[in-house]
């Protein structure tokens, strides 16, 4: 089959992006990707991971998403695909889901990026807010960021770069990272998908494009697909 | 990418915190933040709970939020009398037990109950026909709160009036506490049919439609433009099985509330888990068949079409 390695497209000219559609605001991410010319798919079944170059885990309820990921057999497969070089982006609940560990005991995150995260850092829903954020390496005006019962990054491993922070406040709240990147894995506390600003989605598409054209990933994916027993 | 934004800012003599204040007007409780939480609940199940233990069962089953109340609707229906806001102790106990959002109900028009719920830190207020209305004429002015609101509706006019008053989420009314899905189906279909009517109308007809629906004109225009409600739309009122939840999802709602259906069933933890799964895989009959097996009895139901109009909860509010 020309242009296909076990379902992984490589000649379409653009990366294939999936949005995890178990729960949350996946439709908003798909809409944002559509705005920049990417036709993304809803991912509800683990087999679909073999067909995409990048996965977005959207905002939602992190306890619910973690439970559904476990229930439907995603966890090991997500590790294998991310290890092999698939791009990954978690927004808000998605950031909690992919963290190394959390300040609270529940839920158990997937450890797909080397960050510690505190949930509901700013308080309850009545404390949710919007603010302007400067993102490192991003041209133009600051980004309007929507924080809804938002988490923050408490600590980062050596390979993690911080892209945006909320500065310390006079009343003693320390500076907090709210956007981080490690290799092809991106995590943000806030919800670019609730705005009209597509710049972070464009960045993620670039990461997925790297994944698509990564020869070593394609080789390991081939191997991985061979090994994966069919669940159909 | 070694420099952080704060370092850049500090470089020109302003502290990070000062610059942050200048360039940001953190608008706590503004429209996008309120409606945004409802966006995060989409594809999820919101469960009625009456104790912290039940709230934990709901959270463990994968509920996206819980509705804290003293009696589930089927008990309110059975007991009669005046149904009011729950005791703050009960609500606080549930808030302290779970990490998912906690909703609570205020009576229609009872803005002081709403003020109390906001003071307690409730994440979403349901101005609900399940409680006995406090005002026969007026709903709460929901713009006055940082706390977002969800309200029940039977048609587009009712939905847009509530949104006009500041509701950030809509649910069908259905007929609460019956375990009978028929009215939730009717209301969901009606709202979606009304949206299609608006969407297909030429612009010069929108004002007349606004008049007919008794809905704010600007919101009718927005529905015409977008083809959907300006806020998230869930189903509620009579959902008792995974198939009920999937039915409403396939009809076109964005998530479900389950009131009496979980903790009045034979095996609440199992039923809760099954309804969560069914709401995610609502479009997959093979999965739904598997999910629906061996759940024990659903809640005992009452045929909603046989309830006389004066005993219906859905006719409360306008």
Short mmCIF file of N, CA, C and O in Angstrom, two decimals, chain B residues 23 38 51 95 104 138 175-176 195 199 214 220 264 274 301-302 305-306 316:
data_model
loop_
_atom_site.label_atom_id
_atom_site.label_comp_id
_atom_site.label_asym_id
_atom_site.label_seq_id
_atom_site.Cartn_x
_atom_site.Cartn_y
_atom_site.Cartn_z
N UNK B 23 -2.01 44.56 32.22
CA UNK B 23 -2.47 44.00 30.93
C UNK B 23 -3.67 43.07 31.10
O UNK B 23 -4.28 42.67 30.13
N UNK B 38 -19.76 24.94 31.70
CA UNK B 38 -20.74 24.02 31.10
C UNK B 38 -20.14 23.31 29.89
O UNK B 38 -20.41 22.12 29.66
N UNK B 51 -26.32 12.72 49.98
CA UNK B 51 -25.35 12.60 51.08
C UNK B 51 -23.93 12.68 50.50
O UNK B 51 -23.73 12.42 49.31
N UNK B 95 -19.52 19.46 49.17
CA UNK B 95 -18.41 20.23 48.58
C UNK B 95 -17.07 19.74 49.13
O UNK B 95 -16.09 19.60 48.40
N UNK B 104 -26.28 23.06 43.09
CA UNK B 104 -27.36 22.97 44.07
C UNK B 104 -28.55 23.76 43.54
O UNK B 104 -28.39 24.64 42.68
N UNK B 138 -41.66 36.13 38.45
CA UNK B 138 -40.31 36.48 38.01
C UNK B 138 -39.28 35.42 38.37
O UNK B 138 -39.28 34.90 39.49
N UNK B 175 -40.06 15.48 33.02
CA UNK B 175 -40.93 15.44 34.19
C UNK B 175 -40.16 14.73 35.28
O UNK B 175 -40.05 13.50 35.30
N UNK B 176 -39.58 15.54 36.19
CA UNK B 176 -38.63 15.02 37.18
C UNK B 176 -39.29 14.03 38.13
O UNK B 176 -40.47 14.16 38.47
N UNK B 195 -35.08 25.44 16.88
CA UNK B 195 -33.81 25.95 16.35
C UNK B 195 -33.79 25.82 14.83
O UNK B 195 -33.39 26.74 14.11
N UNK B 199 -33.38 28.77 12.15
CA UNK B 199 -32.23 28.71 11.24
C UNK B 199 -32.67 28.82 9.77
O UNK B 199 -31.98 29.39 8.95
N UNK B 214 -41.82 34.52 22.23
CA UNK B 214 -41.60 35.39 23.40
C UNK B 214 -40.15 35.31 23.87
O UNK B 214 -39.85 35.06 25.03
N UNK B 220 -32.54 35.33 19.30
CA UNK B 220 -33.10 34.63 18.14
C UNK B 220 -32.16 34.81 16.94
O UNK B 220 -31.87 33.87 16.20
N UNK B 264 -32.18 5.55 43.20
CA UNK B 264 -33.42 4.80 43.40
C UNK B 264 -33.40 3.49 42.61
O UNK B 264 -34.41 2.79 42.52
N UNK B 274 -22.73 2.64 34.41
CA UNK B 274 -23.28 2.29 33.09
C UNK B 274 -23.79 3.53 32.35
O UNK B 274 -23.59 3.66 31.14
N UNK B 301 -40.98 3.45 38.17
CA UNK B 301 -41.41 4.67 37.46
C UNK B 301 -42.88 4.99 37.65
O UNK B 301 -43.66 4.22 38.19
N UNK B 302 -43.22 6.18 37.21
CA UNK B 302 -44.62 6.63 37.16
C UNK B 302 -44.84 7.06 35.71
O UNK B 302 -44.01 7.78 35.17
N UNK B 305 -47.34 10.61 31.36
CA UNK B 305 -48.50 11.09 30.62
C UNK B 305 -49.79 10.99 31.43
O UNK B 305 -50.80 11.59 31.08
N UNK B 306 -49.79 10.21 32.53
CA UNK B 306 -51.00 10.07 33.35
C UNK B 306 -51.03 11.04 34.52
O UNK B 306 -51.96 11.02 35.32
N UNK B 316 -44.15 24.60 36.13
CA UNK B 316 -43.69 25.67 37.01
C UNK B 316 -42.67 26.54 36.27
O UNK B 316 -41.81 26.02 35.58
#
